[in-house]
Amino acid sequence: MPAGKVPLLLRWQLWWWKKRTFRLDMRLAPAQWYILAFVEGSLVSVLEIVRRRGSVGGDSLTLGLLGGVITAPRWRGRGYGSALLKHAAGFICDEMGCDFGLLFCGEGLVAFYERLGWQLVPNAYVYDQPRGKTEGHLKLMVFPCRGQGFPQGLVDLEGLPL
């Protein structure tokens, strides 16, 4: 769903979930797209997507940044997050025409994303913040949209993280 079409009350709920779940102290890019899962009218899982040009080793690529992946605690382990991520990979690659999907996660989530086709890569990465370029410290994972290997070199999101 395009971010501009999300009803105000639902946008507030998405903001609250993200703030409560991640407690981040950095500026984030606003989502351009949301993928949502509902059960009997209640939101149970969400993820956010931003399409942008970034660079790896100085070469420009189109990236589908994925973030804000949240499933409500009582609905975890039922496949809602996995279903959203599978849909997001297709959307990023097929509909958005990206070269790679890209996300950051903690060590404890790497295996979860790997089961869904995401690949852990060792590249260092930077993103923009008001104080300038900032080095990332979470794990970097990519989803190859055309079966290609991820290039070596510094990843620059060339904007705020998601």
Short mmCIF file of N, CA and C in Angstrom, two decimals:
data_model
loop_
_atom_site.label_atom_id
_atom_site.label_comp_id
_atom_site.label_asym_id
_atom_site.label_seq_id
_atom_site.Cartn_x
_atom_site.Cartn_y
_atom_site.Cartn_z
N MET A 1 0.84 -1.16 0.00
CA MET A 1 0.00 0.00 0.00
C MET A 1 0.90 1.24 0.00
N PRO A 2 0.69 2.17 -0.92
CA PRO A 2 1.48 3.40 -0.89
C PRO A 2 1.26 4.13 0.44
N ALA A 3 2.33 4.69 1.00
CA ALA A 3 2.25 5.34 2.31
C ALA A 3 1.18 6.43 2.34
N GLY A 4 1.00 7.14 1.23
CA GLY A 4 0.02 8.21 1.17
C GLY A 4 -1.42 7.74 1.25
N LYS A 5 -1.66 6.47 1.07
CA LYS A 5 -3.03 5.93 1.12
C LYS A 5 -3.37 5.27 2.45
N VAL A 6 -2.43 5.27 3.38
CA VAL A 6 -2.66 4.67 4.69
C VAL A 6 -3.51 5.64 5.52
N PRO A 7 -4.66 5.20 6.03
CA PRO A 7 -5.50 6.09 6.84
C PRO A 7 -4.74 6.62 8.07
N LEU A 8 -5.10 7.82 8.49
CA LEU A 8 -4.40 8.50 9.58
C LEU A 8 -4.32 7.66 10.85
N LEU A 9 -5.40 7.04 11.26
CA LEU A 9 -5.39 6.24 12.48
C LEU A 9 -4.42 5.05 12.35
N LEU A 10 -4.40 4.42 11.20
CA LEU A 10 -3.47 3.31 10.97
C LEU A 10 -2.03 3.81 10.94
N ARG A 11 -1.78 4.98 10.34
CA ARG A 11 -0.44 5.55 10.34
C ARG A 11 0.06 5.78 11.77
N TRP A 12 -0.83 6.26 12.63
CA TRP A 12 -0.47 6.48 14.03
C TRP A 12 -0.12 5.14 14.68
N GLN A 13 -0.91 4.10 14.42
CA GLN A 13 -0.63 2.79 14.99
C GLN A 13 0.72 2.25 14.51
N LEU A 14 1.02 2.43 13.22
CA LEU A 14 2.30 1.97 12.68
C LEU A 14 3.46 2.71 13.32
N TRP A 15 3.32 4.03 13.50
CA TRP A 15 4.35 4.82 14.16
C TRP A 15 4.58 4.33 15.59
N TRP A 16 3.49 4.07 16.31
CA TRP A 16 3.60 3.63 17.70
C TRP A 16 4.28 2.26 17.80
N TRP A 17 3.89 1.33 16.95
CA TRP A 17 4.52 0.00 16.93
C TRP A 17 6.02 0.14 16.72
N LYS A 18 6.40 0.95 15.72
CA LYS A 18 7.82 1.08 15.38
C LYS A 18 8.58 1.73 16.54
N LYS A 19 8.03 2.77 17.12
CA LYS A 19 8.69 3.47 18.23
C LYS A 19 8.85 2.53 19.43
N ARG A 20 7.82 1.77 19.74
CA ARG A 20 7.85 0.87 20.89
C ARG A 20 8.77 -0.33 20.65
N THR A 21 8.82 -0.81 19.42
CA THR A 21 9.60 -2.01 19.11
C THR A 21 11.10 -1.72 18.99
N PHE A 22 11.45 -0.65 18.30
CA PHE A 22 12.85 -0.42 17.97
C PHE A 22 13.57 0.58 18.86
N ARG A 23 12.85 1.54 19.44
CA ARG A 23 13.47 2.56 20.32
C ARG A 23 14.77 3.11 19.72
N LEU A 24 14.69 3.58 18.51
CA LEU A 24 15.87 4.06 17.80
C LEU A 24 16.18 5.51 18.16
N ASP A 25 17.46 5.83 18.15
CA ASP A 25 17.88 7.20 18.41
C ASP A 25 18.46 7.85 17.15
N MET A 26 17.94 7.48 16.00
CA MET A 26 18.42 8.02 14.73
C MET A 26 17.22 8.49 13.90
N ARG A 27 17.50 9.34 12.96
CA ARG A 27 16.46 9.76 12.02
C ARG A 27 16.29 8.68 10.96
N LEU A 28 15.05 8.41 10.62
CA LEU A 28 14.74 7.37 9.64
C LEU A 28 14.03 7.97 8.44
N ALA A 29 14.19 7.35 7.30
CA ALA A 29 13.47 7.76 6.10
C ALA A 29 11.99 7.42 6.26
N PRO A 30 11.12 8.27 5.76
CA PRO A 30 9.70 7.90 5.79
C PRO A 30 9.44 6.77 4.79
N ALA A 31 8.59 5.86 5.18
CA ALA A 31 8.24 4.74 4.29
C ALA A 31 7.53 5.27 3.05
N GLN A 32 7.81 4.64 1.92
CA GLN A 32 7.07 4.94 0.69
C GLN A 32 5.95 3.92 0.49
N TRP A 33 6.16 2.71 0.98
CA TRP A 33 5.19 1.63 0.85
C TRP A 33 5.11 0.87 2.17
N TYR A 34 3.93 0.33 2.45
CA TYR A 34 3.72 -0.58 3.57
C TYR A 34 3.15 -1.87 3.03
N ILE A 35 3.57 -2.97 3.61
CA ILE A 35 2.90 -4.25 3.39
C ILE A 35 2.35 -4.66 4.75
N LEU A 36 1.06 -4.92 4.78
CA LEU A 36 0.34 -5.12 6.04
C LEU A 36 -0.39 -6.46 6.04
N ALA A 37 -0.50 -7.05 7.23
CA ALA A 37 -1.30 -8.27 7.40
C ALA A 37 -2.33 -7.99 8.50
N PHE A 38 -3.57 -8.36 8.21
CA PHE A 38 -4.67 -8.19 9.16
C PHE A 38 -5.32 -9.54 9.43
N VAL A 39 -5.80 -9.72 10.63
CA VAL A 39 -6.61 -10.88 10.98
C VAL A 39 -7.88 -10.32 11.62
N GLU A 40 -9.01 -10.64 11.02
CA GLU A 40 -10.31 -10.19 11.51
C GLU A 40 -10.32 -8.69 11.78
N GLY A 41 -9.72 -7.93 10.84
CA GLY A 41 -9.73 -6.47 10.93
C GLY A 41 -8.66 -5.86 11.82
N SER A 42 -7.87 -6.68 12.50
CA SER A 42 -6.81 -6.15 13.36
C SER A 42 -5.45 -6.34 12.70
N LEU A 43 -4.64 -5.29 12.77
CA LEU A 43 -3.28 -5.34 12.23
C LEU A 43 -2.45 -6.32 13.06
N VAL A 44 -1.78 -7.27 12.38
CA VAL A 44 -0.95 -8.24 13.09
C VAL A 44 0.52 -8.19 12.67
N SER A 45 0.80 -7.65 11.47
CA SER A 45 2.18 -7.62 11.00
C SER A 45 2.34 -6.51 9.96
N VAL A 46 3.54 -5.92 9.91
CA VAL A 46 3.80 -4.81 9.00
C VAL A 46 5.27 -4.81 8.61
N LEU A 47 5.55 -4.26 7.44
CA LEU A 47 6.91 -3.91 7.06
C LEU A 47 6.85 -2.69 6.16
N GLU A 48 7.97 -1.97 6.10
CA GLU A 48 8.06 -0.73 5.33
C GLU A 48 9.08 -0.90 4.21
N ILE A 49 8.86 -0.15 3.12
CA ILE A 49 9.77 -0.21 1.98
C ILE A 49 10.05 1.21 1.47
N VAL A 50 11.32 1.43 1.09
CA VAL A 50 11.73 2.65 0.41
C VAL A 50 12.58 2.24 -0.79
N ARG A 51 12.29 2.81 -1.95
CA ARG A 51 13.12 2.58 -3.15
C ARG A 51 14.05 3.77 -3.30
N ARG A 52 15.34 3.49 -3.50
CA ARG A 52 16.28 4.59 -3.67
C ARG A 52 17.55 4.14 -4.37
N ARG A 53 18.24 5.10 -4.93
CA ARG A 53 19.57 4.86 -5.49
C ARG A 53 20.56 4.90 -4.34
N GLY A 54 21.45 3.95 -4.31
CA GLY A 54 22.54 3.90 -3.37
C GLY A 54 23.78 3.49 -4.13
N SER A 55 24.87 3.28 -3.42
CA SER A 55 26.07 2.85 -4.12
C SER A 55 26.79 1.77 -3.32
N VAL A 56 27.50 0.93 -4.06
CA VAL A 56 28.36 -0.10 -3.48
C VAL A 56 29.70 0.00 -4.19
N GLY A 57 30.72 0.29 -3.40
CA GLY A 57 32.05 0.46 -3.99
C GLY A 57 32.10 1.57 -5.02
N GLY A 58 31.23 2.56 -4.88
CA GLY A 58 31.18 3.69 -5.81
C GLY A 58 30.27 3.49 -7.00
N ASP A 59 29.76 2.26 -7.22
CA ASP A 59 28.86 2.00 -8.33
C ASP A 59 27.40 2.15 -7.88
N SER A 60 26.62 2.85 -8.68
CA SER A 60 25.22 3.13 -8.34
C SER A 60 24.33 1.90 -8.57
N LEU A 61 23.44 1.65 -7.60
CA LEU A 61 22.47 0.55 -7.68
C LEU A 61 21.12 1.05 -7.22
N THR A 62 20.06 0.41 -7.68
CA THR A 62 18.73 0.70 -7.18
C THR A 62 18.42 -0.30 -6.07
N LEU A 63 18.15 0.23 -4.88
CA LEU A 63 17.93 -0.60 -3.69
C LEU A 63 16.49 -0.50 -3.21
N GLY A 64 15.97 -1.61 -2.78
CA GLY A 64 14.68 -1.64 -2.09
C GLY A 64 14.97 -1.83 -0.62
N LEU A 65 14.98 -0.74 0.14
CA LEU A 65 15.25 -0.82 1.58
C LEU A 65 14.02 -1.35 2.28
N LEU A 66 14.22 -2.29 3.14
CA LEU A 66 13.13 -2.90 3.90
C LEU A 66 13.39 -2.66 5.38
N GLY A 67 12.40 -2.22 6.11
CA GLY A 67 12.58 -1.96 7.53
C GLY A 67 11.26 -2.00 8.27
N GLY A 68 11.34 -1.73 9.55
CA GLY A 68 10.14 -1.70 10.38
C GLY A 68 9.36 -2.99 10.34
N VAL A 69 10.07 -4.13 10.24
CA VAL A 69 9.40 -5.44 10.18
C VAL A 69 8.95 -5.81 11.59
N ILE A 70 7.64 -5.84 11.78
CA ILE A 70 7.09 -6.09 13.11
C ILE A 70 5.89 -7.03 12.99
N THR A 71 5.83 -8.02 13.85
CA THR A 71 4.64 -8.83 14.03
C THR A 71 4.26 -8.71 15.51
N ALA A 72 2.99 -8.45 15.75
CA ALA A 72 2.53 -8.33 17.14
C ALA A 72 2.88 -9.60 17.90
N PRO A 73 3.34 -9.47 19.14
CA PRO A 73 3.83 -10.64 19.89
C PRO A 73 2.89 -11.84 19.90
N ARG A 74 1.60 -11.63 20.08
CA ARG A 74 0.70 -12.79 20.18
C ARG A 74 0.47 -13.48 18.84
N TRP A 75 0.93 -12.87 17.73
CA TRP A 75 0.76 -13.46 16.41
C TRP A 75 2.05 -14.01 15.83
N ARG A 76 3.13 -13.94 16.58
CA ARG A 76 4.42 -14.44 16.09
C ARG A 76 4.40 -15.96 16.00
N GLY A 77 5.22 -16.48 15.09
CA GLY A 77 5.34 -17.92 14.92
C GLY A 77 4.23 -18.53 14.09
N ARG A 78 3.40 -17.70 13.46
CA ARG A 78 2.29 -18.20 12.65
C ARG A 78 2.48 -17.94 11.16
N GLY A 79 3.64 -17.38 10.80
CA GLY A 79 3.96 -17.19 9.38
C GLY A 79 3.57 -15.85 8.78
N TYR A 80 3.03 -14.93 9.58
CA TYR A 80 2.62 -13.64 9.02
C TYR A 80 3.83 -12.83 8.55
N GLY A 81 4.86 -12.73 9.37
CA GLY A 81 6.07 -12.00 8.99
C GLY A 81 6.73 -12.62 7.77
N SER A 82 6.80 -13.94 7.73
CA SER A 82 7.39 -14.63 6.58
C SER A 82 6.61 -14.35 5.31
N ALA A 83 5.29 -14.36 5.41
CA ALA A 83 4.46 -14.08 4.23
C ALA A 83 4.68 -12.66 3.73
N LEU A 84 4.77 -11.69 4.65
CA LEU A 84 5.03 -10.32 4.24
C LEU A 84 6.38 -10.18 3.56
N LEU A 85 7.39 -10.85 4.13
CA LEU A 85 8.74 -10.76 3.55
C LEU A 85 8.81 -11.40 2.17
N LYS A 86 8.12 -12.50 1.96
CA LYS A 86 8.09 -13.13 0.63
C LYS A 86 7.41 -12.20 -0.37
N HIS A 87 6.32 -11.60 0.05
CA HIS A 87 5.62 -10.65 -0.82
C HIS A 87 6.51 -9.44 -1.10
N ALA A 88 7.18 -8.94 -0.08
CA ALA A 88 8.05 -7.77 -0.24
C ALA A 88 9.18 -8.05 -1.22
N ALA A 89 9.79 -9.23 -1.16
CA ALA A 89 10.88 -9.56 -2.07
C ALA A 89 10.39 -9.50 -3.52
N GLY A 90 9.23 -10.07 -3.79
CA GLY A 90 8.67 -10.00 -5.14
C GLY A 90 8.36 -8.57 -5.55
N PHE A 91 7.80 -7.80 -4.64
CA PHE A 91 7.44 -6.42 -4.92
C PHE A 91 8.70 -5.59 -5.23
N ILE A 92 9.73 -5.72 -4.40
CA ILE A 92 10.98 -4.98 -4.58
C ILE A 92 11.63 -5.33 -5.92
N CYS A 93 11.66 -6.60 -6.24
CA CYS A 93 12.35 -7.04 -7.46
C CYS A 93 11.50 -6.85 -8.72
N ASP A 94 10.27 -7.31 -8.69
CA ASP A 94 9.45 -7.33 -9.90
C ASP A 94 8.71 -6.02 -10.17
N GLU A 95 8.11 -5.45 -9.16
CA GLU A 95 7.31 -4.23 -9.38
C GLU A 95 8.12 -2.96 -9.26
N MET A 96 9.10 -2.92 -8.36
CA MET A 96 9.90 -1.72 -8.18
C MET A 96 11.16 -1.72 -9.06
N GLY A 97 11.51 -2.87 -9.60
CA GLY A 97 12.65 -2.96 -10.50
C GLY A 97 14.00 -2.71 -9.84
N CYS A 98 14.14 -3.10 -8.59
CA CYS A 98 15.39 -2.89 -7.86
C CYS A 98 16.43 -3.94 -8.24
N ASP A 99 17.69 -3.59 -8.00
CA ASP A 99 18.77 -4.55 -8.18
C ASP A 99 18.86 -5.51 -7.00
N PHE A 100 18.64 -4.96 -5.79
CA PHE A 100 18.72 -5.74 -4.55
C PHE A 100 17.72 -5.22 -3.54
N GLY A 101 17.17 -6.11 -2.74
CA GLY A 101 16.53 -5.73 -1.51
C GLY A 101 17.63 -5.63 -0.46
N LEU A 102 17.44 -4.76 0.54
CA LEU A 102 18.47 -4.57 1.55
C LEU A 102 17.81 -4.31 2.89
N LEU A 103 18.30 -4.96 3.93
CA LEU A 103 17.79 -4.72 5.28
C LEU A 103 18.91 -4.88 6.28
N PHE A 104 18.68 -4.36 7.48
CA PHE A 104 19.60 -4.49 8.59
C PHE A 104 18.88 -5.20 9.71
N CYS A 105 19.61 -6.05 10.44
CA CYS A 105 18.99 -6.77 11.55
C CYS A 105 20.02 -7.14 12.60
N GLY A 106 19.55 -7.51 13.76
CA GLY A 106 20.42 -8.01 14.81
C GLY A 106 20.84 -9.44 14.51
N GLU A 107 21.90 -9.87 15.15
CA GLU A 107 22.46 -11.23 14.96
C GLU A 107 21.39 -12.31 15.12
N GLY A 108 20.50 -12.14 16.07
CA GLY A 108 19.49 -13.15 16.36
C GLY A 108 18.44 -13.35 15.27
N LEU A 109 18.38 -12.45 14.30
CA LEU A 109 17.39 -12.57 13.22
C LEU A 109 17.98 -13.04 11.89
N VAL A 110 19.29 -13.19 11.83
CA VAL A 110 19.94 -13.56 10.57
C VAL A 110 19.38 -14.87 10.02
N ALA A 111 19.28 -15.91 10.83
CA ALA A 111 18.79 -17.21 10.35
C ALA A 111 17.35 -17.12 9.83
N PHE A 112 16.52 -16.32 10.49
CA PHE A 112 15.13 -16.13 10.05
C PHE A 112 15.11 -15.58 8.62
N TYR A 113 15.88 -14.52 8.38
CA TYR A 113 15.90 -13.92 7.05
C TYR A 113 16.56 -14.84 6.02
N GLU A 114 17.60 -15.57 6.43
CA GLU A 114 18.25 -16.50 5.50
C GLU A 114 17.27 -17.57 5.02
N ARG A 115 16.40 -18.05 5.88
CA ARG A 115 15.41 -19.06 5.46
C ARG A 115 14.49 -18.53 4.37
N LEU A 116 14.39 -17.21 4.26
CA LEU A 116 13.51 -16.59 3.27
C LEU A 116 14.26 -16.08 2.05
N GLY A 117 15.54 -16.48 1.92
CA GLY A 117 16.31 -16.14 0.72
C GLY A 117 17.20 -14.92 0.84
N TRP A 118 17.22 -14.27 2.01
CA TRP A 118 18.09 -13.12 2.21
C TRP A 118 19.50 -13.63 2.52
N GLN A 119 20.51 -12.88 2.08
CA GLN A 119 21.90 -13.30 2.24
C GLN A 119 22.66 -12.30 3.11
N LEU A 120 23.38 -12.81 4.09
CA LEU A 120 24.24 -11.99 4.93
C LEU A 120 25.48 -11.62 4.12
N VAL A 121 25.82 -10.34 4.09
CA VAL A 121 27.02 -9.90 3.37
C VAL A 121 27.93 -9.14 4.34
N PRO A 122 29.24 -9.22 4.12
CA PRO A 122 30.19 -8.63 5.08
C PRO A 122 30.48 -7.15 4.85
N ASN A 123 29.87 -6.54 3.86
CA ASN A 123 30.19 -5.15 3.52
C ASN A 123 29.95 -4.20 4.69
N ALA A 124 30.84 -3.25 4.85
CA ALA A 124 30.58 -2.12 5.75
C ALA A 124 29.55 -1.23 5.06
N TYR A 125 28.78 -0.47 5.85
CA TYR A 125 27.79 0.42 5.25
C TYR A 125 27.67 1.72 6.03
N VAL A 126 27.25 2.76 5.31
CA VAL A 126 27.02 4.07 5.90
C VAL A 126 25.67 4.59 5.44
N TYR A 127 25.12 5.48 6.24
CA TYR A 127 23.86 6.14 5.91
C TYR A 127 23.92 7.57 6.43
N ASP A 128 23.04 8.40 5.94
CA ASP A 128 23.02 9.81 6.33
C ASP A 128 22.29 10.01 7.65
N GLN A 129 22.79 10.94 8.41
CA GLN A 129 22.16 11.44 9.63
C GLN A 129 22.43 12.95 9.66
N PRO A 130 21.71 13.71 10.48
CA PRO A 130 21.93 15.15 10.51
C PRO A 130 23.39 15.54 10.77
N ARG A 131 24.13 14.73 11.50
CA ARG A 131 25.53 15.04 11.80
C ARG A 131 26.49 14.57 10.70
N GLY A 132 25.98 13.94 9.66
CA GLY A 132 26.81 13.48 8.54
C GLY A 132 26.69 11.98 8.34
N LYS A 133 27.61 11.42 7.56
CA LYS A 133 27.62 9.98 7.30
C LYS A 133 27.89 9.22 8.60
N THR A 134 27.12 8.14 8.79
CA THR A 134 27.22 7.35 10.01
C THR A 134 27.42 5.88 9.62
N GLU A 135 28.36 5.22 10.27
CA GLU A 135 28.62 3.81 9.99
C GLU A 135 27.59 2.94 10.70
N GLY A 136 27.05 1.97 9.97
CA GLY A 136 26.07 1.05 10.54
C GLY A 136 26.74 -0.07 11.31
N HIS A 137 26.02 -0.61 12.31
CA HIS A 137 26.59 -1.68 13.14
C HIS A 137 25.73 -2.94 13.19
N LEU A 138 24.56 -2.90 12.59
CA LEU A 138 23.73 -4.10 12.53
C LEU A 138 24.21 -4.98 11.37
N LYS A 139 23.68 -6.19 11.28
CA LYS A 139 24.02 -7.09 10.19
C LYS A 139 23.36 -6.58 8.90
N LEU A 140 24.08 -6.66 7.80
CA LEU A 140 23.60 -6.23 6.49
C LEU A 140 23.17 -7.47 5.71
N MET A 141 21.93 -7.47 5.24
CA MET A 141 21.42 -8.59 4.46
C MET A 141 20.83 -8.07 3.16
N VAL A 142 20.99 -8.86 2.11
CA VAL A 142 20.50 -8.46 0.79
C VAL A 142 19.68 -9.59 0.17
N PHE A 143 18.79 -9.19 -0.72
CA PHE A 143 18.01 -10.13 -1.51
C PHE A 143 18.34 -9.83 -2.97
N PRO A 144 19.04 -10.75 -3.65
CA PRO A 144 19.40 -10.50 -5.06
C PRO A 144 18.19 -10.66 -5.97
N CYS A 145 17.89 -9.60 -6.70
CA CYS A 145 16.69 -9.62 -7.55
C CYS A 145 16.88 -10.35 -8.86
N ARG A 146 18.10 -10.48 -9.32
CA ARG A 146 18.34 -11.15 -10.60
C ARG A 146 19.33 -12.29 -10.46
N GLY A 147 19.48 -12.80 -9.24
CA GLY A 147 20.38 -13.92 -9.00
C GLY A 147 21.84 -13.56 -8.99
N GLN A 148 22.16 -12.28 -9.08
CA GLN A 148 23.55 -11.84 -9.12
C GLN A 148 24.14 -11.79 -7.71
N GLY A 149 25.47 -11.86 -7.64
CA GLY A 149 26.15 -11.71 -6.36
C GLY A 149 26.21 -10.24 -5.97
N PHE A 150 26.25 -9.98 -4.68
CA PHE A 150 26.32 -8.61 -4.20
C PHE A 150 27.75 -8.11 -4.36
N PRO A 151 27.94 -6.90 -4.91
CA PRO A 151 29.30 -6.40 -5.12
C PRO A 151 30.05 -6.16 -3.82
N GLN A 152 31.36 -6.16 -3.90
CA GLN A 152 32.20 -5.83 -2.75
C GLN A 152 32.35 -4.32 -2.68
N GLY A 153 32.65 -3.85 -1.48
CA GLY A 153 32.90 -2.42 -1.30
C GLY A 153 31.94 -1.82 -0.29
N LEU A 154 32.22 -0.59 0.06
CA LEU A 154 31.40 0.14 1.01
C LEU A 154 30.01 0.41 0.44
N VAL A 155 28.98 0.10 1.23
CA VAL A 155 27.60 0.39 0.84
C VAL A 155 27.25 1.77 1.40
N ASP A 156 26.79 2.66 0.53
CA ASP A 156 26.34 3.98 0.95
C ASP A 156 24.86 4.08 0.59
N LEU A 157 24.01 4.20 1.60
CA LEU A 157 22.57 4.31 1.33
C LEU A 157 22.21 5.62 0.67
N GLU A 158 23.10 6.59 0.73
CA GLU A 158 22.88 7.90 0.12
C GLU A 158 21.56 8.52 0.57
N GLY A 159 21.29 8.36 1.86
CA GLY A 159 20.08 8.91 2.46
C GLY A 159 19.91 8.33 3.85
N LEU A 160 18.76 8.65 4.46
CA LEU A 160 18.45 8.13 5.79
C LEU A 160 18.18 6.64 5.72
N PRO A 161 18.48 5.91 6.79
CA PRO A 161 18.12 4.48 6.83
C PRO A 161 16.62 4.32 7.03
N LEU A 162 16.14 3.10 6.87
CA LEU A 162 14.72 2.82 7.10
C LEU A 162 14.59 1.95 8.33
#
